Coordinates of C-alpha atoms in Angstrom, one line a residue:
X12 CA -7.7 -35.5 -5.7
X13 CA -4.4 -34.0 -8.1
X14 CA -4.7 -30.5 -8.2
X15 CA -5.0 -28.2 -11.2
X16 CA -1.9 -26.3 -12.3
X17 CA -0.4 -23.5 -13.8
X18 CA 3.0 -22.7 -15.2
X19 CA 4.0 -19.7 -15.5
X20 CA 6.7 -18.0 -17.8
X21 CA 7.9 -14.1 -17.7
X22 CA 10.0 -13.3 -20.6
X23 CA 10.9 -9.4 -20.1
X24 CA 11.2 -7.6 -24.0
X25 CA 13.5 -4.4 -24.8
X26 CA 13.0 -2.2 -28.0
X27 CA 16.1 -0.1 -28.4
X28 CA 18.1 -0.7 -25.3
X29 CA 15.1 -0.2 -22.9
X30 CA 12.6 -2.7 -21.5
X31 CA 8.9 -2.5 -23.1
X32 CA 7.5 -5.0 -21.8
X33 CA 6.6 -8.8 -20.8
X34 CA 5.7 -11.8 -22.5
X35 CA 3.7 -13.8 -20.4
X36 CA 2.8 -17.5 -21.5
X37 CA 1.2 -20.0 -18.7
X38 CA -0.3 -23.4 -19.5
X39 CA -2.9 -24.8 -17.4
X40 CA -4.2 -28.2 -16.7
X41 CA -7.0 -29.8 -15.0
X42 CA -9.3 -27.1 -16.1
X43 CA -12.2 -27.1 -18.3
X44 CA -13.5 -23.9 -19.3
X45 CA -17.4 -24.1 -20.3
X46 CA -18.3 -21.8 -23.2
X47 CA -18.8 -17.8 -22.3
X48 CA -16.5 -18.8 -18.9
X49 CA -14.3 -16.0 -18.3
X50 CA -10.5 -17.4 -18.9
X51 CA -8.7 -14.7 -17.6
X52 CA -9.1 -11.4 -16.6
X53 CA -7.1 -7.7 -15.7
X54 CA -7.7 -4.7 -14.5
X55 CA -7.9 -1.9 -16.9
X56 CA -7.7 0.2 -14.1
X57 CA -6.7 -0.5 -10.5
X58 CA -6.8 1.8 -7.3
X59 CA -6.2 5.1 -9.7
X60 CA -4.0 3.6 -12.1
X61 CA -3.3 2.0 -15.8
X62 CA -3.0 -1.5 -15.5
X63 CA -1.2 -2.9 -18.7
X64 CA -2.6 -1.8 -21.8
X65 CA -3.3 -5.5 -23.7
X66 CA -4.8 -4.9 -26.6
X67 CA -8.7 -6.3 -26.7
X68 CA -7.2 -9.1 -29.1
X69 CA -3.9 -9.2 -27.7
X70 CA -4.8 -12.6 -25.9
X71 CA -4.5 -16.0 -27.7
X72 CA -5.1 -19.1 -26.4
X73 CA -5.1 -22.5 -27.5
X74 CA -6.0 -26.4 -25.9
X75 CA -6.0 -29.6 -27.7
X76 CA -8.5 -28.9 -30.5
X77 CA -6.4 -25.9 -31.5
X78 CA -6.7 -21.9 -30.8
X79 CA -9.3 -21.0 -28.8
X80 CA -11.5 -17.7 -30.0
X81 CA -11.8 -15.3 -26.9
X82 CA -14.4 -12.2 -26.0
X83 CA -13.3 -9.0 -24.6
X84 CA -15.5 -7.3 -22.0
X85 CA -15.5 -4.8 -20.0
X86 CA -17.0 -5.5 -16.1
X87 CA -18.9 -1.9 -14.6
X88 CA -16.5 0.3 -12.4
X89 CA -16.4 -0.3 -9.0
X90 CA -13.9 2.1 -6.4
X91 CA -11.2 0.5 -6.7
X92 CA -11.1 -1.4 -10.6
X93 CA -12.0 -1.4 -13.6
X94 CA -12.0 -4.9 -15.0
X95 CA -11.5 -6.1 -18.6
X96 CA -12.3 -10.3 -19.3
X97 CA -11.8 -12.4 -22.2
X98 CA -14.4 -15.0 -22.4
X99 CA -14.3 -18.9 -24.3
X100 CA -16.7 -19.1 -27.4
X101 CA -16.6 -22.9 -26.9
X102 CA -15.5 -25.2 -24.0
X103 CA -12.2 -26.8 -23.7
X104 CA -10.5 -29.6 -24.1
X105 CA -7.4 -30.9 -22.2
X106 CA -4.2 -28.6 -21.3
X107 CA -5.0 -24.6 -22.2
X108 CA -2.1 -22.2 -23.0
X109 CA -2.3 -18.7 -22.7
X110 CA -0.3 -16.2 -24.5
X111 CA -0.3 -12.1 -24.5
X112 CA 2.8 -9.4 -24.5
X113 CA 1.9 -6.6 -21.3
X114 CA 3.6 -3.3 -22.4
X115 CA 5.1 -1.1 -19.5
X116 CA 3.3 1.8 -18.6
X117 CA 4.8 5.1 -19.8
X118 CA 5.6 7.5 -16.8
X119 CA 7.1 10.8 -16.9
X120 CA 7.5 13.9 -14.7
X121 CA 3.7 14.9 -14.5
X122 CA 2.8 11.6 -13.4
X123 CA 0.8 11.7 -10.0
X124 CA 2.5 9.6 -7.1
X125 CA 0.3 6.2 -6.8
X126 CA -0.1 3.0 -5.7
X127 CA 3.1 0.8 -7.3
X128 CA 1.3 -2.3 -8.8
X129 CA 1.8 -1.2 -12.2
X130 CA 4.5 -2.4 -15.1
X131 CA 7.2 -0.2 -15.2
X132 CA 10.4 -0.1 -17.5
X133 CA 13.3 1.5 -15.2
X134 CA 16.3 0.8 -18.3
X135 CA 16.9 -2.4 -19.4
X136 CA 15.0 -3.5 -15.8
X137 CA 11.3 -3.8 -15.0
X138 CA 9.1 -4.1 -11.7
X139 CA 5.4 -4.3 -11.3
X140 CA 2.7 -6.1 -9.1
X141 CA 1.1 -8.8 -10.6
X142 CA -2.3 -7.3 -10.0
X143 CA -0.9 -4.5 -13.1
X144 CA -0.2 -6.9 -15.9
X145 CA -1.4 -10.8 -15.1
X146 CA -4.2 -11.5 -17.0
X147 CA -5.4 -15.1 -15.0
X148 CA -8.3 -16.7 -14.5
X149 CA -10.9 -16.1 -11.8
X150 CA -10.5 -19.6 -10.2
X151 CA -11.1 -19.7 -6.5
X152 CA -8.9 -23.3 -5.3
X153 CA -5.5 -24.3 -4.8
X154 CA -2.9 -24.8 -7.9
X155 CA 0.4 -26.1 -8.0
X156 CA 2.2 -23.2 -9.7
X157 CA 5.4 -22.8 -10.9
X158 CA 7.0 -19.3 -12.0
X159 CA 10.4 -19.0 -13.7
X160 CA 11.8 -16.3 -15.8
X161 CA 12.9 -16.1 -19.6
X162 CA 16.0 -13.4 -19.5
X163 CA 17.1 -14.0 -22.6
X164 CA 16.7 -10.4 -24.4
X165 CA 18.4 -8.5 -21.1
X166 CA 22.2 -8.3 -20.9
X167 CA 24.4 -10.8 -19.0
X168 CA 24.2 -10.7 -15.6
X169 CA 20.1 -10.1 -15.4
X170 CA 17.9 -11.5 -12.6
X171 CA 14.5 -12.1 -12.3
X172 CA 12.6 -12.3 -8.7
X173 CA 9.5 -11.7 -6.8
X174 CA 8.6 -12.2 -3.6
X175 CA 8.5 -15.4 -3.0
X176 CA 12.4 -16.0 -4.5
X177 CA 14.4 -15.7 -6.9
X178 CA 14.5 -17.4 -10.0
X179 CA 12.2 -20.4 -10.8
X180 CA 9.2 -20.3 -7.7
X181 CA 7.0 -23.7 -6.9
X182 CA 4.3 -23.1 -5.0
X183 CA 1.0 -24.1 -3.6
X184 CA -1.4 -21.6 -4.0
X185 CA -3.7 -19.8 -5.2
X186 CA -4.1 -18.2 -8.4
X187 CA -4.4 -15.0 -6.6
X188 CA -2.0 -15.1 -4.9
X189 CA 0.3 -15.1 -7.8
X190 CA -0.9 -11.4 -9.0
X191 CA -0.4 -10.5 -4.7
X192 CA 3.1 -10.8 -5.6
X193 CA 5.9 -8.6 -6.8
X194 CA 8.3 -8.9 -9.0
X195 CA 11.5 -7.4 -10.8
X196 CA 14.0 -8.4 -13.5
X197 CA 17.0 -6.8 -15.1
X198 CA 20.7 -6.2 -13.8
X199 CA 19.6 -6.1 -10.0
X200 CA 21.7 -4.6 -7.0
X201 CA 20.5 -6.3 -3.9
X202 CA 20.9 -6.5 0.1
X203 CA 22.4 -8.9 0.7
X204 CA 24.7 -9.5 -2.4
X205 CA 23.9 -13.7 -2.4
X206 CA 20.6 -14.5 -2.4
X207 CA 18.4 -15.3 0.7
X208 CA 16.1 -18.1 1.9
X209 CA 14.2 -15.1 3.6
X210 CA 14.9 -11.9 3.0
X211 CA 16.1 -9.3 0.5
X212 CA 16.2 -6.0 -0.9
X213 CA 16.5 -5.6 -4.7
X214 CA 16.9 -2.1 -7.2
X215 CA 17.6 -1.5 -10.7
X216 CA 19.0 2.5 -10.5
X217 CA 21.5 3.3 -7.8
X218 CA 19.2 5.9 -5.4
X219 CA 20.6 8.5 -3.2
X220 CA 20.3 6.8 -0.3
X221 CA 22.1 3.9 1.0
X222 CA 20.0 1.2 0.2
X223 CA 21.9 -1.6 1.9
X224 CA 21.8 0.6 5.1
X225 CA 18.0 0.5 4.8
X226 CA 18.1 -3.2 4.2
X227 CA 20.2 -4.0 7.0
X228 CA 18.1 -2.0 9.3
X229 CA 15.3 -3.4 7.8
X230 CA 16.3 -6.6 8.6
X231 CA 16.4 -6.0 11.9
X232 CA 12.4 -5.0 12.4
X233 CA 11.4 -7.6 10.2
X234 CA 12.9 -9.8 12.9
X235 CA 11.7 -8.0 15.4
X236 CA 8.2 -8.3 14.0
X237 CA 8.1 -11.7 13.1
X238 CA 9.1 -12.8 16.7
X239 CA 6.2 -10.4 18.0
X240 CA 3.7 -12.0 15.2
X241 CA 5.0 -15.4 16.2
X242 CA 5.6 -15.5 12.1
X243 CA 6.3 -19.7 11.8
X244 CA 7.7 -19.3 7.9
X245 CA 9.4 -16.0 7.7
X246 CA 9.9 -14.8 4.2
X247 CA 9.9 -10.6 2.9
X248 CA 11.8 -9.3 -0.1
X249 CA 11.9 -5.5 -1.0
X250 CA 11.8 -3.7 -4.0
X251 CA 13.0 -0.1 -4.8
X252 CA 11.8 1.6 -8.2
X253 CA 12.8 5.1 -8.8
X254 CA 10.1 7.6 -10.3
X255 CA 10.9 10.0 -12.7
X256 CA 8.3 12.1 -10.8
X257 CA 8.7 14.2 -6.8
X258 CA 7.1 11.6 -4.2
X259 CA 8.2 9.2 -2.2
X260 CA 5.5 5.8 -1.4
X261 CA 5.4 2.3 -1.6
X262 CA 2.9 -0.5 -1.8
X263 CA 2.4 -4.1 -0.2
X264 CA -0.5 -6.8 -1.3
X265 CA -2.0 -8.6 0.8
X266 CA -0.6 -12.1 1.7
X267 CA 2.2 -10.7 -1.0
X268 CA 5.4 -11.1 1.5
X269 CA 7.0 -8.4 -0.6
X270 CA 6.7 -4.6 -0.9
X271 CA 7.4 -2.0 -3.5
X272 CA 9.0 1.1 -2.7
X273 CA 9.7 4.4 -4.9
X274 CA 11.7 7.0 -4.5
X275 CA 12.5 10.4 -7.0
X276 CA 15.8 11.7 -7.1
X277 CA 14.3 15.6 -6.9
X278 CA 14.0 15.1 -3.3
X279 CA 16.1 13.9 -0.5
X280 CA 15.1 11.6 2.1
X281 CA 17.1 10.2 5.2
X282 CA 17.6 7.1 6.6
X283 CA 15.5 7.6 9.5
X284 CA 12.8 8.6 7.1
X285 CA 12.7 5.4 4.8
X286 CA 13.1 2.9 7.7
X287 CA 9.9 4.6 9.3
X288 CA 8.1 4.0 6.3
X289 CA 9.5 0.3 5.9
X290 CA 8.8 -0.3 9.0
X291 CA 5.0 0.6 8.6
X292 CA 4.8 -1.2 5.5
X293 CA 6.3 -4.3 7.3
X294 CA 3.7 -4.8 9.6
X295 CA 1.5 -5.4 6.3
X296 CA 2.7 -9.0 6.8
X297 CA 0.7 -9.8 9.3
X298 CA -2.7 -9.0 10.6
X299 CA -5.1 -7.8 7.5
X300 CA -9.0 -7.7 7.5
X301 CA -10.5 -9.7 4.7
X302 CA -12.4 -7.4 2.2
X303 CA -10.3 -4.6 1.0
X304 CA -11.4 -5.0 -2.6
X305 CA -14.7 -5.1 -2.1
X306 CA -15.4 -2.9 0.1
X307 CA -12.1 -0.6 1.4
X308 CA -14.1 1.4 3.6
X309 CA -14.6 -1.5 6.2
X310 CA -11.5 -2.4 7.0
X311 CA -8.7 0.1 5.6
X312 CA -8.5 2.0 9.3
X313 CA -7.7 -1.5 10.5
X314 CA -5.3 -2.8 7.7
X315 CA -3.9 1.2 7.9
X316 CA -3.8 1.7 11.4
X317 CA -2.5 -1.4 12.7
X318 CA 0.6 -0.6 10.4
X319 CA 0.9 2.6 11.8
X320 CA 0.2 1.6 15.7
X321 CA 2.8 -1.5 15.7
X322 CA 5.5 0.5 13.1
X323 CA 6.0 2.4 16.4
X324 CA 5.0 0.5 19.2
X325 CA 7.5 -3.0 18.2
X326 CA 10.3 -1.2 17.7
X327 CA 9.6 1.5 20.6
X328 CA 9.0 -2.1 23.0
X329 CA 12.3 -3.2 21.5
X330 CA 14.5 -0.7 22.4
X331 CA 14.9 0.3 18.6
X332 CA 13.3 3.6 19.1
X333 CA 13.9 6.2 22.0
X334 CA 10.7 7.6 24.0
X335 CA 11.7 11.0 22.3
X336 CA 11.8 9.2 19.1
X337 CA 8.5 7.5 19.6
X338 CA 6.6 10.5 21.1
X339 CA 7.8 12.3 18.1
X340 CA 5.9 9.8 15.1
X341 CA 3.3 9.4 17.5
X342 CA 2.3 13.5 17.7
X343 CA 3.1 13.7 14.1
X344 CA 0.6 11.3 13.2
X345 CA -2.0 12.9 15.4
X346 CA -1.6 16.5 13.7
X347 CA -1.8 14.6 10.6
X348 CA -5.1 13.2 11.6
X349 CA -6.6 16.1 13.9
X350 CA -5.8 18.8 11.0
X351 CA -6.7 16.9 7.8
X352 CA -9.9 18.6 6.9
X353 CA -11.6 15.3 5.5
X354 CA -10.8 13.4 9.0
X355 CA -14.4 14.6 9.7
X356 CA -16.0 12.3 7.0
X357 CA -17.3 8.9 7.1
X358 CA -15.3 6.3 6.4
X359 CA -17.2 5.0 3.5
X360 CA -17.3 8.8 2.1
X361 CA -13.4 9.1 2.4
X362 CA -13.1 5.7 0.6
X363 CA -15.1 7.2 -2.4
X364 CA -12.6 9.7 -2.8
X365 CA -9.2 7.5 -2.0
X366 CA -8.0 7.7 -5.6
X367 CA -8.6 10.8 -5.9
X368 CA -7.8 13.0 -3.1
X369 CA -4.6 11.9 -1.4
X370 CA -6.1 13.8 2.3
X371 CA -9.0 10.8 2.0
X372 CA -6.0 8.6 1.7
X373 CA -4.7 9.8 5.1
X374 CA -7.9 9.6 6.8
X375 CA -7.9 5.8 7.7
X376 CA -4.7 5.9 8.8
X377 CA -4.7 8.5 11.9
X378 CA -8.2 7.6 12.4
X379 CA -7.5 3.7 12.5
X380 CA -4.3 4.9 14.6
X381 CA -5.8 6.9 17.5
X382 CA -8.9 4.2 17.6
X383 CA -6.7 1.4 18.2
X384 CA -4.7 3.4 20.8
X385 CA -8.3 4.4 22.7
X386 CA -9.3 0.6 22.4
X387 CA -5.9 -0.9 23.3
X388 CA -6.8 1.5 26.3
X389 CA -10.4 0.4 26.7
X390 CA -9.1 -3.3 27.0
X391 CA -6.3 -3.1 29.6
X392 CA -9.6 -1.5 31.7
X393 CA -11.9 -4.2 31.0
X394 CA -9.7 -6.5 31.9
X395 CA -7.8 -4.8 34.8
X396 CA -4.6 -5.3 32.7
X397 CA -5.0 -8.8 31.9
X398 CA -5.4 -8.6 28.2
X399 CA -4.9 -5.5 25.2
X400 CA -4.9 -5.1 21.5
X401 CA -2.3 -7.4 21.3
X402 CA -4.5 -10.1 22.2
X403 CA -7.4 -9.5 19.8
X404 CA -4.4 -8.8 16.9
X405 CA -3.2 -12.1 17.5
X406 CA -6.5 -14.2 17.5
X407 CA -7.4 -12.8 14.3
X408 CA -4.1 -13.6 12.9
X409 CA -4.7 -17.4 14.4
X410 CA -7.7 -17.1 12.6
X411 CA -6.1 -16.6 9.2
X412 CA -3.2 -19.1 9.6
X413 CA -6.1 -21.4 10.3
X414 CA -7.4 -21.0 6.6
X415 CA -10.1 -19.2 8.2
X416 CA -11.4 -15.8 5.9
X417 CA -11.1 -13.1 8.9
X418 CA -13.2 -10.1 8.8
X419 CA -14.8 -7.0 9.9
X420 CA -17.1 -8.9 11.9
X421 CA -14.6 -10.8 13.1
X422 CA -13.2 -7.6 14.6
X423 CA -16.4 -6.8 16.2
X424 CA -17.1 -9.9 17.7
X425 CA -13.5 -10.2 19.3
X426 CA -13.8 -6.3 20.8
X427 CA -17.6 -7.0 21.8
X428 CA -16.6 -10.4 23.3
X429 CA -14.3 -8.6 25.7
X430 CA -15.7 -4.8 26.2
X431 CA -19.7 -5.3 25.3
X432 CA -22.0 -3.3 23.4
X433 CA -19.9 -0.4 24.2
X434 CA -17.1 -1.4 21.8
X435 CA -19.6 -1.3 18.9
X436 CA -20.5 2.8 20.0
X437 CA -17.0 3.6 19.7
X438 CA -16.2 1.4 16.8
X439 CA -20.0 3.2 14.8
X440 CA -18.7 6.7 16.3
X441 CA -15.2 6.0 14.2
X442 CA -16.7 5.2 11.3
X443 CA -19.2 8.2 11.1
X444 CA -16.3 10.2 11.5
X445 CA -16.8 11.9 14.7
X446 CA -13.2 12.8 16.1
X447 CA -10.9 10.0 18.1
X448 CA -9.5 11.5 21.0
X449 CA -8.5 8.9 23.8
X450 CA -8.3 9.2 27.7
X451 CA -5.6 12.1 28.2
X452 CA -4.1 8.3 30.7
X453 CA -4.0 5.9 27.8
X454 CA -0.5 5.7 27.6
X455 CA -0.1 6.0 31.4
X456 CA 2.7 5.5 33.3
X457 CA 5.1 6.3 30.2
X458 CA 3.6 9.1 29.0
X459 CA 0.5 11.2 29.4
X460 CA -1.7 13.4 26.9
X461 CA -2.6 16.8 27.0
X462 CA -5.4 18.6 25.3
X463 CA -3.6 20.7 22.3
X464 CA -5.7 22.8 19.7
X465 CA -4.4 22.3 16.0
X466 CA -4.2 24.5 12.9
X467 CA -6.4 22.6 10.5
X468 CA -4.5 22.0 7.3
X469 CA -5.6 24.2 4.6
X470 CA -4.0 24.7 1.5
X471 CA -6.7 27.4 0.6
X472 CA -7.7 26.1 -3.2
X473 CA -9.2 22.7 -4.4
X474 CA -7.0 19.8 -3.7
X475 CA -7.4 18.2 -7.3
X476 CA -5.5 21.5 -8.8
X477 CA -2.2 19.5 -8.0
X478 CA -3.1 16.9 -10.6
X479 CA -4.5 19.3 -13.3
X480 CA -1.7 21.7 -12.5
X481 CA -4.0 24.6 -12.3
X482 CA -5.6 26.7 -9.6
X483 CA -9.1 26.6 -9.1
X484 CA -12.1 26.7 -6.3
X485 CA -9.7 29.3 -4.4
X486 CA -11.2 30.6 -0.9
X487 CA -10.9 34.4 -1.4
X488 CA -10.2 34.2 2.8
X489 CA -7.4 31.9 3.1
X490 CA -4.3 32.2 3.3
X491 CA -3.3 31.1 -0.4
X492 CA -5.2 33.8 -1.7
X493 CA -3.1 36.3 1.0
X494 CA 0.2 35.3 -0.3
X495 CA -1.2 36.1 -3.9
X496 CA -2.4 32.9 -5.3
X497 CA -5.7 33.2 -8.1
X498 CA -7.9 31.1 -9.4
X499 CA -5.9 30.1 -13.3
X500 CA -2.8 30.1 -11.9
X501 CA -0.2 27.3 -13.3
X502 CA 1.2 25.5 -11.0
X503 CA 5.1 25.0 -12.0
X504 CA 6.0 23.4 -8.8
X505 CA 4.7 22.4 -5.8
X506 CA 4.9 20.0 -3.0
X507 CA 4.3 16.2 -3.5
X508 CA 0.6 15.5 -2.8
X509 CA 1.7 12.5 -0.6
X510 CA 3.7 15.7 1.9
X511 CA 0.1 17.5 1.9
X512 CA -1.7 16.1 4.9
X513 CA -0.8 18.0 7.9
X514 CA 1.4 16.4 10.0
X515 CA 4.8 18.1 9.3
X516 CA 4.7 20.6 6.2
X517 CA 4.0 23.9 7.8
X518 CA 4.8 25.8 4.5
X519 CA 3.5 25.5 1.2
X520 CA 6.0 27.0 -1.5
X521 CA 4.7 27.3 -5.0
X522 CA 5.9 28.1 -8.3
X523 CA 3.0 29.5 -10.7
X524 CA 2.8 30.7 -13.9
X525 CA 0.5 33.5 -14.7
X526 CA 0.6 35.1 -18.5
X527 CA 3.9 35.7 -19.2
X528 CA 5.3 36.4 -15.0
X529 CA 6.3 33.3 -13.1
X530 CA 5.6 33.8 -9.2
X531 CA 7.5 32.4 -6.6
X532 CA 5.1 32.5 -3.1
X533 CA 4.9 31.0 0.4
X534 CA 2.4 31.0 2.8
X535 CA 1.4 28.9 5.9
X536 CA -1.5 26.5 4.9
X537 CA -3.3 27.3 8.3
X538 CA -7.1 26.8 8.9
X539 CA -9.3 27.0 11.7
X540 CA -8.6 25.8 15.0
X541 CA -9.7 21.9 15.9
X542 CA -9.3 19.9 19.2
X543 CA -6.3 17.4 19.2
X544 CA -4.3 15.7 21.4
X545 CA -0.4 15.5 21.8
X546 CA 1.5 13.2 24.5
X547 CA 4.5 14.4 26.6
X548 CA 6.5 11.9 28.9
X549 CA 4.7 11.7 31.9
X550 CA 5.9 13.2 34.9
X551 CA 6.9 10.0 36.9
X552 CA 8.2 8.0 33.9

């Protein structure tokens, strides 16, 4: 049976000098559309932030009996979107062309740090997931798509790519899989300079780091990783936007063999720094749990904290990072988790707060780290060394590349198969959010744990006063309210929120405005005291 398709054009748009937007046009055939089917639909708002602003009429379409009248609804909020459709009024006929112009979303200093899926103008250049501004249709099946690029208003020399290549992309697929997938157009720097069946690295503004040093060292774990995920059709492009606003972040999509990365040129980050980071978002290749936007509180500490255990433990194996090195991420990331003060919540309860909160971000992360670590532990035991995480992460990656929809169950069947019902006690306990500390011997012989209690992370007022840029909910007790902070303060500056969970910042330095003064005060953001673990070399090692 021929299979439907779409083609897909991206025609990037300036007003005076800077990109605005994109024009997107796509014909489709061997659809029908009944009347009151939805035809295509975008978030309005996704994970915390603006998806493209198309106006509620801002979508024509047309098929063989001419333009076809659309309906603009709104679906009900769920966590993570907020969905606009437009609808058919009658059924179709033959080949259906769509039509609309996404405007980039406007960004300035006092924007808060988020996930990187939305359309952005960075000069004449833009960069967005496809989730932020591709209005498709909700058709489950695979398509025979073809995406190319209309440069035509950008200066000489412009390119357009996305993850899967540059310039004009054929692929089979599914219509999904074209908004899981990045893309960039303008006057593009890359790494290396000639393009490459497999692997680039692509920005618009020069940043203050060396960018083709990241690439070339990020080369080198994507290697490493696809030859520990036995990857059989290796394929990852980079992209590097710069914020106008403090934080450092990036973003991958599932199945999206790309990953967007942003950097501000307020602060200064080293090489060692961005590679760590690339290297967890790297592992996002591979082994994800089906579900995320459904339901992200069921399978983020895996999709998380798989990133975060094999980020470390590839390279470490490798010989690309020193024990010191290693042991140093490692007891980073275990502060982080042991002194967030939200670690303590359910995992479905932290979900509720992801977009808002950025210390319920963190919380699958260390929690889906240190679990891992005590099952990987719990496995070698079971088995008497014969089989570990890296087993079970494998099978359900099998599963995938089988065509098979892996899940959370999958996960509990695989651990259950091998450990019994006592997997499913530890896996409950994780998710209720009662503390993950391992057997002090789980990284025996190499190195060894030791009990270590930890300041919890307190920064003394309500978190959400970094986005409204005004104190409130201060503890009259802490240490905030020691160094002088009060409740109506304006905050002038201020730590990223993505540097506020614990793990390294053992100062908080604020600049606040209060009447006519402006203050200038430090104190340490220290809480009560909370059981943790740190690891040492062992002894013998």
């Amino acid at each position: 049976m021929k299979r439907p398709t779409i083609h897909l054009t991206l025609a990037p748009y300036l007003t005076a000098g800077e990109a605005s937007g994109v024009r997107v046009t796509y014909t489709l055939s061997g659809l029908r559309f009944e009347t009151g089917q939805t035809l295509c639909k975008l978030p309005e708002l996704l994970f915390g932030i603006d998806g493209a602003k198309v106006a509620a009429d801002g979508i024509h379409a047309a098929d063989e009996l001419g333009p076809l009248a659309l309906t603009h609804t709104r679906d009900e909020p769920t966590p993570s979107f907020t969905m606009r459709r437009w609808t058919t009024q009658r059924s179709t006929k033959g080949d259906v062309t769509v039509e609309y112009a996404a405007p980039v979303r406007i960004v300035d200093f006092s924007t808060a740090n988020g996930p990187l899926f939305d359309l952005r103008a960075e000069g004449c250049g833009i960069s967005a997931g496809g989730l932020g501004f591709l209005a498709l249709p909700e058709q489950d099946g695979i398509f025979e798509t073809q995406t190319q690029w209309d440069l035509q208003e950008l200066p000489v020399g412009a390119r357009g790519v996305s993850s899967h290549g540059e310039g004009t992309v054929r692929r089979t697929t599914t219509l999904e899989s074209l908004t899981f997938t990045f893309y960039m157009a303008g006057v593009l720097h890359s790494y290396p300079a000639e393009p490459d069946p497999t692997y680039g690295v692509f920005w618009l503004s020069e940043p203050t780091f060396d960018a083709s040093l990241i690439g070339q060292q990020g080369r080198i774990l994507y290697e490493e990783m696809c030859r520990f995920f036995r990857e059989p059709a290796p394929g990852f492009r980079i992209f590097v936007r710069k914020h106008p606003y403090p934080g450092l972040g990036g973003s991958l999509l599932p199945g999206s063999r790309g990953y967007m990365f942003g950097w501000g040129d307020t602060e200064t980050h080293t090489t060692e720094e961005l590679t760590r980071l690339l290297a967890h978002e790297t592992v996002h290749n591979w082994p994800l749990l089906d579900g995320f936007s459904h339901d992200p509180s069921q399978v983020s500490w895996y999709n998380e904290g798989i990133a975060e255990y094999y980020s470390m433990f590839i390279p470490h194996r490798a010989g690309l990072l020193s024990d010191d090195d290693f042991l140093r991420l490692l007891n980073k990331r275990a502060r982080g988790y042991y002194a967030n003060p939200l670690q303590s919540l359910s995992s479905a309860a932290a979900a509720g707060l992801y977009w808002k909160d950025w210390r319920a971000q963190r919380v699958p992360y260390g929690r889906g780290l240190l679990y891992l670590i005590d099952t990987d532990h719990r496995l070698r035991q079971a088995s008497q060394g014969a089989r570990s995480l890296d087993d079970v992460v494998r099978t359900i990656l099998e599963r995938d590349r089988a065509g098979q929809r892996v899940t959370l169950d999958d996960w509990l069947e695989l651990v259950t198969g091998e450990m019994g019902e006592s997997a499913k006690t530890a896996f409950e306990a994780m998710m209720s959010g009662e503390p993950v500390l391992p057997d002090l011997d789980c990284l025996m012989p190499r190195f060894t744990a030791i009990e270590s209690p930890i300041d919890e992370f307190d920064i003394g007022f309500a978190y959400y006063s970094f986005k409204t840029r005004t104190v409130s909910g201060l503890v009259e007790t802490s240490e905030a309210a020691k160094a002088g902070v009060r409740d109506g303060d304006l905050i002038v500056r201020s730590p990223a929120a993505h540097t506020i969970n614990g793990g390294d910042l053992t100062e908080i330095a604020l600049t606040l405005r209060r009447g006519g003064k402006v203050l200038d005060l430090a104190y340490q953001p220290r809480g009560k005291k909370v059981n943790g673990l740190q690891w040492t070399k062992s002894p013998n090692s």
